[in-house]
Structure formats: C-alpha cells, structure tokens
Amino acid sequence: MTTTSMDTMTAMPDAASDERVATKRRLPKLGVTFGVLWLGTLIFLAVFADFMPFIRGYGQSLDGATNTRFGPGIDFWFGSDTLGRDVFARCIYGARTSLTIASASILVGTVVGGTLGMVAGYFKGWVDRVISIFTDSLLALPAIIIASLLVGRFDVLADSDIKFLGFGFGWMSRTWSVTIVFSLLSIAPVARIVRAQTLSLSQREYVLAARSLGASTRRVLWREIVPNVIPALTAVIFTGIAILLAAEGGLAFLGYSVPRPPSWGSMIADDRDKIEEAWWTSIFPCFMLFFTVLAFNLIGDRLARRFDIREAAL
Amino acid sequence: MAGTGDAHMRPADDEVLLRVEKLLVEFPVGRTGLKVHAVSGISFDVEKGETLGLVGESGCGKSTTGRAVMQLPEPTSGSVMFEGQELTALNRSDMREARTHMQMIFQDPISSLNPRRKVRDIVLEPLNIWKRGTKDERQALVDKVLEDVGIDPQRAATSQAHEFSGGQCQRISIARALVLDPSLIICDEPVSALDVSVQAQVINLLEDLKERYGLTLIFIAHDLAVVKNISDRVAVMYLGKLCEVAGSDDLYRQPLHPYTNVLLASIPVPDPDAEPLAVEVVGEPPSPVLPPPGCRFHPRCPNAQERCTTEEPVMRELATRHFVACHFPMDGTAVPAQPA
Amino acid sequence: MRYLLQRFVQFLIVFVVVTFIVLAATRIGSSDPLRDLAGGQVNQERLEEVAADYPYLDKPLVIQYGYWMTDIVTGDWGYSYYQSQSVMDMFKQRAPATFFIVFWALVIGLLIALPVGIYSAYRRDRIFDKATSLSTFATISMPSLVVAVLLLYAVAARTDLFPTVGGSNYVAPWDNPYEHFKNFFLPALTLGVGIGGVWSRLLRADMVLTLQSDFVTLAKAKGISPMRILWVHALRASVLSLITSVALQLGALISGSIIAEQFFGPRGLGDRLVFAIQQNDLLTLQAIAVVIVAVVVVANLAVDLLYAVVDPRIRAARALT
C-alpha cells in the first residue's frame, strides 16, 4: 500500500458517508441492535429466573391445570404443555441449559483450538502437519453422529463402575457429557481459522521486527500474534455458539441432550407429535431457538465484517 | 555476473563491523524438492560508520541477504561475523542478545507496526524486553528518541499506527530500532513505499541520525538513485549474486558491469531533451529456482558471449577499490580465459 | 501430481484416524463388546457362537481395528444380531432412502442458490438483493429441527398432500414418481432450505467479485448480452467455490438426513444408525460411520482433484489455508 492511499485512508470515514453507504450500514446495525437486546434480555431472564415472580418453575404443573393444556394467553404467555407446565418458564430455563452448554463448549474449544491453531500457524513444519491431521480428522467426523454416540456411551460410562486412574464417572451428567462432546467438536474449526490467521500474521513485518528486537517466542506470540487474532476469534465465538445451539437442538431431537431442565431441543422433540392439538408447545421453543441463533449469527457476522474490513485496510 | 570470489573484501581488522562470507540462503519450494536459490554465496563487509548500499531488482535476494545477516531466518550456510562474533555459531539466547546490536527497518511502514498497540508502547517494547534501566529512564529515553525522529511523544502515547501517515510510521520504526542503541541498522527498502517528497525527508533523517548515534547502515533499495547520496559504498546484486562493488561516486561515474550500467541508465532524467536509453535489458530476471548456468546475467546481458554461458566470472579489481564480476566489463578489459 | 499424491496420503491418514476414533468411541463404558455385538441379553451358547465368528474382540483395540478394517475393505461387513440381518443387506435396503433425501436436498439447495445468488449479485444492493440477503440470513440461522417443525405445522398438518409425521416410506422414483415426490419432498426441503441459504450467500459474494473483474468489463465492452455474461462467463468463474462448498457440505447433509428421516421418514440409514447407537450395535454403527467418513474424504479429494485440473494457482492458494 502506498503512502498516498494511506494518507487518504485516515480521511476515509468522513468521505465514505455518502448516502448509499449510510443506508447499507444501517441495516446490519439494526440486526446487531436486535441481537444484543434479545441476548441481553434472554441471558438476564435465564440467570435470574429463580427470582422472577412471573417465571414459574419449569418442572411443576400449574395449580389446577394438571393434565390440561391451554393456549397462550395473559396468564400463560406461551400456554402450557400436556402436563400443565408453563411453556414460557420452560423456555427460559431451556435458555439457561442451552446457552450454558454452548458457551462453555465454545470457551474450551477456543482455548484449546486457538492454542493449537496458533502453534501450528506460527511454527509451521512438522508441528503444523501433526496438528493439521488432528484437526482434519476432527472435521471429518460426522458431528451429530459422533455426538450422539459419545453422549450415549457416556451415559453407560456414568452408570458403570468403571474407574480411570482411580476416578469413577458417576459425576458425568448429561450436561457434562454434552459439554465435553461439544467442546471436542468445536476445537477443529477454531484451530483452522486461528491457524490461517496466524500464518498470515506471522508474515507481517512487525512480527519480524519483534523477533529482531530479541523478543522471545512466547513474547512474540502473546504480544504480537494473540492481540491480532482475538478480533477474529470474537466473531468465531459468536458464530460458533450459534452453530452449537443448532447442533444441540438436533442432538436433543435424537434423545441425547439434557432432559431436565429441558433444553429447547428437548422441548421441540418431545412435543412435536402434539403439534396439531397444541402447536404452542413446540412452536415457541422453535422461535426461541431460531431468534437466539439468529442473534448470535447477526453479531458474529457483524464482527467478522468489521474486522475483515479492518484487516483489508491494513 | 554470477560473481563469486572475495577480491573486494577488506582485511578483517578492527575497522570492519560486519563481515559476511559466502552467504547462502535457500528455501524449499513447497514440498516439491526444488529450492529457491535466494542468495547464492555472496560476501561483503561493512566498516564502522560506513553506509553500504545494496541494490538490485525485486527478487534478487537483497532483502533476504539483510534478513540472513540478522539470522531471520538463519542462512543455509556461510559466515556472518559481527563485532568479532560469529553469529551463525551462536545459541538462541546469545543470538537474541546479539540482535539488539543490529536492527532492521522494513519496507512497509504500516505492516511494521502492530496495529493493536499504542505507538509509544511499540517504541518502548524493546526496552521492556531487555529491562534496560528503570521505568523512568525508559520513558525518558523513548521520549528523546521519538523527538529525535520528529514524532510528538504525547501523540504517540495515545495513537495507534493507522493514525499516522506512512512517513511518520517509518519514523516510528526508526525510533524503535534506535532505542536499543544498536551499532548497525539494516534498512530494507525503507523509502520504497513512500511518496517521493517524503522519501527525501526520511533519508535525510537517517543520515542525520547516523551522525548523531554513530551508526553503521546497510541501505537496501531497488533504485540506484535513492542509494546514491546516502551510501559510501554500493554493492549491486543480481539473482542472488554480487555484480559490482565500488565506492558510490566511482560506481556512478563509471559503472563497469553491464547490469549496473543498465540500472543507471534506467534512472529517469528530468530532461525532455535527454537521449533515449542507449542500453536496454530485455525480459525479466529468470526464476531463482533454476538460475542460469555460468554468469547468471547472461540471458539478458547486451555484452554476453559464449563464455558467459558456461564460466562464472570472478570478482576482480579493475580500478582502485572498484570491483566487478564480469568477463566483458564496460571498459573493454576482458579477462583472459582460464587455461582449461 | 506429487501434490495430489500427498493429499491422498493425508486423507488416508485422516480416514484411518477418524474410523479408529469411531471404533474406540463404541467401546467407551462397554466392558464386554462381545455381548454388545451378540445382542445384549443372550445366552452363553449364542455368545460362544459370536465369539467364534469374531475371535478378535478380546484383543487390543488397534488389533481389533486391523481385523475390522480388513473385513470392511474385503466387503465382509458383518452381521447385526439385533436386526437379524447382515449389515450389507441393511445397506442395500436403507441406503437408497438416505441417498434420495440428500440428493433432492442438494437439488433444492442449488435451485435456490443459483438464481438468488446470481441475480442478487447482478442487482447488488437493490431491493431483491436486500430482501434475499435478509431471508437467506434467516434460513442459515434456522436449525433444521426448526425448519422441520415449521414445515410440519405449516404444510404437513394442514394438507393431505404429504404423509403424516414419520409416515413417509421409501418409494423409488422409477416405480412411482408422484409417490416418491410425496414421500421425499418434506425431508429434502428441511435440509435444502438451509444449505440453499448458505450457497446463495456464498455464490453472491463470489459473483460480486467476479462481476468487478476485468474480463467481465471486457465482455460487456464486446457487447455480449448481460444474461449471457451472467450465466455463462461470470458463473463459470464463480462456480468453483460453490462446488467446493457442495462437496464439503456432503457430510453435514448426510448427518442432517438423520434428523429429517426421524422426523418425516422415509426410514433410511439415519434411522438405523439411531437404533444402532441405542443398542450399541457395533458393526452396524461402525459400518455406517465408515461409509459417511469415506464419502466426506472422497468428496474432499475430488475437490482437490478439481482444483488441480482447473487452476494450479488456486490450488496453491488453497494449500496455504
């Protein structure tokens, strides 16, 4: 990039405010606003559900409503299900389950996958080759199949008295096993993206400059590479959560997710055959799932665009 | 021009700061088994306080040479003596230490600065790495160096690289190189990406700082015009080999290598009545993966003869301290053929 | 050529690693794979019978893998004691349903992606582009489970056109095309909508770049009609990334087919797989996994081959990422 274009670059934001660009920008911003509001509200409700007077328990039947179901109304916003449980409350508690699993998994995936990707991209050579074969293999695994298989096997493992290094597996609830499996599955995509990023970053001259200053490898990685990978990672995290939420739905449908408190997927799967008599029992969780995935995708997309634009400008 | 030999080397005495011998850098091409012969055994030396200009077309290996001196990456073979130390033999921690005595300035002013850090922190970083002095001393030194290169330390403390112009970024890179008080700075095309008006400012700054900080410079460029004023000595490179080494004035007054001649002739002259180019080079440099045999310049050389295709010319002194690796140099003094 | 050979070896390693992971996964928490294989609660005689057929089950996992993979490669895919059927027969019976779901999903996805992607790139930032970009974003955010429920609610429950929930059966298209359509439309649509959205966006992004390139300007200058430029010249340049995505999505589509089969029928491999996981029917499970992994790996290889044939420069660039 020449100086001329760089010098004009700094003045770009003002010059770019012609009408066309402005309208183009407003649309995704609207999306992000929706996404943030939706997620904010949802997370707030999910975290403080126990203290909210208008959120009932997810398990108990409503007084006098046993075995009856009724449609959405003023008292029961999303109606009640076959066992007389409040669908709205179950949706909120479902958010807690689904979001906890998805975000915990992506966190593990990001830390492990990010480290692997960075090491592969920075050191190249045989380290890269070994890590790449590992991530390629994880990527080639049919995700939903291996997930249901593993969760199913973990159930058996938790019930058995098998010990590994002296530890039993009784603690392995569904929440744990789904999180473990999802963590495993989110390693490879993160590693791939981070590797590509690191490969291009390590060619930058500021990395060479840092090395010529005598910075240790650890310092170069931490100070020069990591800060520049993180923007891309935030986009990956949001998009990743969206994907995991959807995957959780599929897993629940096959009967391998968390039944209690119910995840959205479990609610949809359990009540789908009653769709003709009581559409609200499955349609509302569907909407919750859809809007939440949408919210994460919108934010992720926005972040990706923003940092791509930034990368391109540099 | 595939010049080998070391006739141009000066005796390795105390005056010589850097002495590079038979430097060889090769990169594998993918996993094909082929190699890029980026630098094919060149030798040169730099005396204290001297500025060596290293000139050649893009892809001739001049940047690679600069980086190989820094051992980034380490050269395939050859010797790099710096301040009496053999760099290629150093272990990792000694090498890190040695690098602080020589610094690099890169071509792309934007890419040389981490976009996510404050500019002042970038300049401070080397001092933090080496924990030189107290915190206050470091701050004071950074301020001083930033002022020396003409950057406002206040602004540097609050701004990131993209808020500065290309020329300013290059000044910042220079400041970063200077804080460790190095003896040698390798400038890898430091002005090629800059506007012509800014180029002169940066070059003047470098000359100025060279005096003030007692520096020795290696100034890499693809443009002889840029190198002319700043260099004491100029080495011309072609496809990983040296063609000609001479004092700056001698080289410009009487280029002896056909390639140097072409490079000089191609400097645009701001005179509409000037005669069109008398010499012309056809085509582009051959691939460094499969360099031509004999003199590497022969496929494009106007003077090339049968002999050039088989026998590689050796460096020889044609005038006082003016060395050329060519069988048929511009002054017509052909080398007698070696008895086979 | 060397490059392709390298990729081939790489994929072979991936194939072995992945299938080994599957084999190992089936053994988690299982103290007696022999009993799993024999069908759970069976008598001693049966166990001994099975042990005679599969003598390697008490060997270390790596040895077991060797025996099993040899069997798979030589075409002896074993016997499912749960289904009282050989695994190969099961495949012959069930694979067509899965194949057609995936196939029609692909077709639907492309039928959405080609017009939407091309036209929205052509009329960039106009109303059609904005509307489709909004709706494709919605569809890629829609898990297939949600699509299935919505289809069920909006279409299946309201018309008699399609079989009721889970009631679809496998009908070959050559036997009765109409019945085939009725049985396969909803499951294929469930998967097709999502990937249609993905591909639309992909194709649009690629086409936008292509349409800015010099050869398109040249074509315009030569007076070639816009539709021809769009559908012939520009599409040819952009279609490569679409094909790549199609190949890479194949595995996800087959996996997705499990959900669609469970939801609407027709019952194909996915349905068998779900049972096999529940019962830990080792050989069935492993065989299905091997086939899916093989499809994924071969598709990847095919993409590499395609790149090698089409453009060595792109190939080199792809190798870098």
CSV table of N, CA and C in Angstrom, one decimal, chain A residues 228-301:
chain,number,residue,atom,x,y,z
A,228,ASN,N,-3.8,-9.7,17.8
A,228,ASN,CA,-4.4,-9.6,16.5
A,228,ASN,C,-5.2,-10.7,16.0
A,229,VAL,N,-5.2,-11.8,16.8
A,229,VAL,CA,-6.1,-13.0,16.5
A,229,VAL,C,-7.4,-12.8,17.2
A,230,ILE,N,-7.4,-12.1,18.3
A,230,ILE,CA,-8.6,-12.0,19.1
A,230,ILE,C,-9.8,-11.4,18.4
A,231,PRO,N,-9.6,-10.4,17.7
A,231,PRO,CA,-10.8,-9.8,17.0
A,231,PRO,C,-11.5,-10.9,16.1
A,232,ALA,N,-10.7,-11.6,15.4
A,232,ALA,CA,-11.3,-12.7,14.5
A,232,ALA,C,-12.0,-13.7,15.4
A,233,LEU,N,-11.3,-14.0,16.6
A,233,LEU,CA,-11.9,-15.0,17.5
A,233,LEU,C,-13.2,-14.6,18.0
A,234,THR,N,-13.4,-13.3,18.3
A,234,THR,CA,-14.7,-13.0,18.9
A,234,THR,C,-15.8,-13.3,17.9
A,235,ALA,N,-15.6,-13.1,16.6
A,235,ALA,CA,-16.5,-13.4,15.6
A,235,ALA,C,-16.8,-14.9,15.5
A,236,VAL,N,-15.7,-15.7,15.7
A,236,VAL,CA,-15.8,-17.1,15.7
A,236,VAL,C,-16.6,-17.6,16.8
A,237,ILE,N,-16.4,-17.0,18.0
A,237,ILE,CA,-17.1,-17.4,19.2
A,237,ILE,C,-18.6,-17.2,19.0
A,238,PHE,N,-19.0,-16.1,18.5
A,238,PHE,CA,-20.5,-15.9,18.3
A,238,PHE,C,-21.1,-16.8,17.3
A,239,THR,N,-20.4,-16.9,16.2
A,239,THR,CA,-20.9,-17.9,15.2
A,239,THR,C,-20.9,-19.3,15.7
A,240,GLY,N,-19.8,-19.6,16.4
A,240,GLY,CA,-19.7,-21.0,17.0
A,240,GLY,C,-20.9,-21.3,17.9
A,241,ILE,N,-21.2,-20.3,18.8
A,241,ILE,CA,-22.3,-20.6,19.7
A,241,ILE,C,-23.6,-20.8,18.9
A,242,ALA,N,-23.8,-20.1,17.9
A,242,ALA,CA,-25.0,-20.3,17.0
A,242,ALA,C,-25.0,-21.7,16.5
A,243,ILE,N,-23.9,-22.1,16.0
A,243,ILE,CA,-23.9,-23.5,15.4
A,243,ILE,C,-24.1,-24.5,16.5
A,244,LEU,N,-23.5,-24.3,17.7
A,244,LEU,CA,-23.7,-25.3,18.7
A,244,LEU,C,-25.1,-25.4,19.2
A,245,LEU,N,-25.8,-24.2,19.3
A,245,LEU,CA,-27.2,-24.2,19.7
A,245,LEU,C,-28.0,-25.0,18.8
A,246,ALA,N,-27.8,-24.8,17.5
A,246,ALA,CA,-28.5,-25.6,16.5
A,246,ALA,C,-28.2,-27.1,16.6
A,247,ALA,N,-26.9,-27.4,16.8
A,247,ALA,CA,-26.5,-28.8,17.0
A,247,ALA,C,-27.1,-29.4,18.2
A,248,GLU,N,-27.2,-28.6,19.3
A,248,GLU,CA,-27.8,-29.1,20.5
A,248,GLU,C,-29.3,-29.5,20.2
A,249,GLY,N,-30.0,-28.7,19.4
A,249,GLY,CA,-31.3,-29.0,19.0
A,249,GLY,C,-31.4,-30.4,18.3
A,250,GLY,N,-30.5,-30.6,17.4
A,250,GLY,CA,-30.5,-31.9,16.7
A,250,GLY,C,-30.2,-33.0,17.6
A,251,LEU,N,-29.3,-32.8,18.5
A,251,LEU,CA,-28.9,-33.9,19.5
A,251,LEU,C,-30.1,-34.2,20.4
A,252,ALA,N,-30.7,-33.1,20.9
A,252,ALA,CA,-31.9,-33.3,21.7
A,252,ALA,C,-33.0,-34.1,21.0
A,253,PHE,N,-33.1,-33.8,19.8
A,253,PHE,CA,-34.2,-34.4,19.0
A,253,PHE,C,-33.9,-35.9,18.9
A,254,LEU,N,-32.6,-36.3,18.9
A,254,LEU,CA,-32.3,-37.7,18.8
A,254,LEU,C,-32.3,-38.3,20.2
A,255,GLY,N,-32.6,-37.5,21.2
A,255,GLY,CA,-32.7,-38.0,22.6
A,255,GLY,C,-31.4,-38.0,23.4
A,256,TYR,N,-30.4,-37.2,22.9
A,256,TYR,CA,-29.2,-37.2,23.6
A,256,TYR,C,-28.8,-35.9,24.2
A,257,SER,N,-29.8,-35.1,24.6
A,257,SER,CA,-29.4,-33.8,25.2
A,257,SER,C,-30.0,-33.8,26.6
A,258,VAL,N,-30.0,-32.7,27.2
A,258,VAL,CA,-30.3,-32.6,28.6
A,258,VAL,C,-31.8,-32.5,28.8
A,259,PRO,N,-32.4,-33.5,29.5
A,259,PRO,CA,-33.9,-33.5,29.7
A,259,PRO,C,-34.4,-32.6,30.7
A,260,ARG,N,-33.6,-32.4,31.8
A,260,ARG,CA,-34.1,-31.6,32.9
A,260,ARG,C,-33.1,-30.7,33.5
A,261,PRO,N,-33.2,-29.4,33.6
A,261,PRO,CA,-34.2,-28.6,33.0
A,261,PRO,C,-34.1,-28.8,31.5
A,262,PRO,N,-35.2,-28.7,30.8
A,262,PRO,CA,-35.2,-29.1,29.4
A,262,PRO,C,-34.5,-28.1,28.5
A,263,SER,N,-33.7,-28.6,27.6
A,263,SER,CA,-33.2,-27.7,26.6
A,263,SER,C,-34.3,-27.4,25.6
A,264,TRP,N,-34.1,-26.4,24.7
A,264,TRP,CA,-35.1,-26.1,23.7
A,264,TRP,C,-35.3,-27.3,22.8
A,265,GLY,N,-34.2,-27.9,22.4
A,265,GLY,CA,-34.3,-29.1,21.5
A,265,GLY,C,-35.1,-30.2,22.1
A,266,SER,N,-34.9,-30.5,23.4
A,266,SER,CA,-35.7,-31.5,24.0
A,266,SER,C,-37.2,-31.1,24.0
A,267,MET,N,-37.5,-29.8,24.3
A,267,MET,CA,-38.9,-29.4,24.3
A,267,MET,C,-39.5,-29.6,22.9
A,268,ILE,N,-38.8,-29.2,21.9
A,268,ILE,CA,-39.3,-29.4,20.5
A,268,ILE,C,-39.5,-30.8,20.2
A,269,ALA,N,-38.5,-31.6,20.5
A,269,ALA,CA,-38.6,-33.0,20.2
A,269,ALA,C,-39.7,-33.7,20.9
A,270,ASP,N,-39.9,-33.4,22.2
A,270,ASP,CA,-40.9,-34.1,23.0
A,270,ASP,C,-42.3,-33.8,22.5
A,271,ASP,N,-42.5,-32.5,22.1
A,271,ASP,CA,-43.9,-32.1,21.9
A,271,ASP,C,-44.3,-32.0,20.4
A,272,ARG,N,-43.4,-32.5,19.5
A,272,ARG,CA,-43.7,-32.3,18.1
A,272,ARG,C,-44.9,-33.1,17.6
A,273,ASP,N,-45.2,-34.2,18.2
A,273,ASP,CA,-46.3,-35.0,17.7
A,273,ASP,C,-47.6,-34.4,18.2
A,274,LYS,N,-47.6,-33.4,19.1
A,274,LYS,CA,-48.8,-32.8,19.5
A,274,LYS,C,-49.1,-31.5,18.8
A,275,ILE,N,-48.4,-31.3,17.7
A,275,ILE,CA,-48.4,-30.0,17.0
A,275,ILE,C,-49.8,-29.7,16.5
A,276,GLU,N,-50.6,-30.7,16.2
A,276,GLU,CA,-51.9,-30.3,15.7
A,276,GLU,C,-52.8,-29.9,16.8
A,277,GLU,N,-52.7,-30.5,18.0
A,277,GLU,CA,-53.6,-30.1,19.1
A,277,GLU,C,-53.0,-28.9,19.9
A,278,ALA,N,-51.7,-28.8,20.0
A,278,ALA,CA,-51.1,-27.8,20.9
A,278,ALA,C,-49.9,-27.3,20.2
A,279,TRP,N,-50.0,-26.5,19.2
A,279,TRP,CA,-48.9,-26.0,18.5
A,279,TRP,C,-47.9,-25.2,19.3
A,280,TRP,N,-48.4,-24.5,20.4
A,280,TRP,CA,-47.6,-23.6,21.1
A,280,TRP,C,-46.5,-24.4,21.9
A,281,THR,N,-46.7,-25.6,22.2
A,281,THR,CA,-45.7,-26.3,23.0
A,281,THR,C,-44.4,-26.6,22.2
A,282,SER,N,-44.5,-26.7,20.9
A,282,SER,CA,-43.2,-26.8,20.1
A,282,SER,C,-42.8,-25.6,19.3
A,283,ILE,N,-43.8,-24.8,18.9
A,283,ILE,CA,-43.5,-23.6,18.1
A,283,ILE,C,-42.8,-22.6,18.9
A,284,PHE,N,-43.1,-22.3,20.2
A,284,PHE,CA,-42.4,-21.3,20.9
A,284,PHE,C,-41.0,-21.7,21.2
A,285,PRO,N,-40.7,-22.9,21.6
A,285,PRO,CA,-39.2,-23.2,21.7
A,285,PRO,C,-38.5,-23.1,20.4
A,286,CYS,N,-39.2,-23.4,19.3
A,286,CYS,CA,-38.6,-23.2,18.0
A,286,CYS,C,-38.3,-21.8,17.8
A,287,PHE,N,-39.2,-20.9,18.1
A,287,PHE,CA,-38.9,-19.4,17.9
A,287,PHE,C,-37.7,-19.0,18.8
A,288,MET,N,-37.7,-19.5,20.0
A,288,MET,CA,-36.6,-19.1,20.9
A,288,MET,C,-35.3,-19.5,20.3
A,289,LEU,N,-35.3,-20.8,19.9
A,289,LEU,CA,-34.1,-21.3,19.3
A,289,LEU,C,-33.7,-20.5,18.1
A,290,PHE,N,-34.6,-20.2,17.2
A,290,PHE,CA,-34.3,-19.5,16.0
A,290,PHE,C,-33.8,-18.1,16.2
A,291,PHE,N,-34.5,-17.4,17.1
A,291,PHE,CA,-34.1,-16.0,17.3
A,291,PHE,C,-32.8,-15.9,18.0
A,292,THR,N,-32.5,-16.9,18.9
A,292,THR,CA,-31.3,-16.9,19.6
A,292,THR,C,-30.1,-17.2,18.6
A,293,VAL,N,-30.3,-18.2,17.8
A,293,VAL,CA,-29.3,-18.5,16.8
A,293,VAL,C,-29.1,-17.3,15.9
A,294,LEU,N,-30.2,-16.7,15.5
A,294,LEU,CA,-30.1,-15.5,14.6
A,294,LEU,C,-29.4,-14.4,15.3
A,295,ALA,N,-29.6,-14.2,16.6
A,295,ALA,CA,-29.0,-13.1,17.3
A,295,ALA,C,-27.5,-13.3,17.3
A,296,PHE,N,-27.1,-14.5,17.6
A,296,PHE,CA,-25.6,-14.8,17.7
A,296,PHE,C,-25.0,-14.7,16.3
A,297,ASN,N,-25.7,-15.2,15.3
A,297,ASN,CA,-25.2,-15.0,13.9
A,297,ASN,C,-25.1,-13.6,13.5
A,298,LEU,N,-26.1,-12.8,13.8
A,298,LEU,CA,-26.0,-11.4,13.4
A,298,LEU,C,-24.8,-10.7,14.0
A,299,ILE,N,-24.6,-10.9,15.3
A,299,ILE,CA,-23.5,-10.3,16.0
A,299,ILE,C,-22.2,-10.8,15.4
A,300,GLY,N,-22.1,-12.1,15.2
A,300,GLY,CA,-20.9,-12.8,14.7
A,300,GLY,C,-20.6,-12.2,13.3
A,301,ASP,N,-21.6,-12.1,12.5
A,301,ASP,CA,-21.4,-11.6,11.1
A,301,ASP,C,-20.9,-10.2,11.1
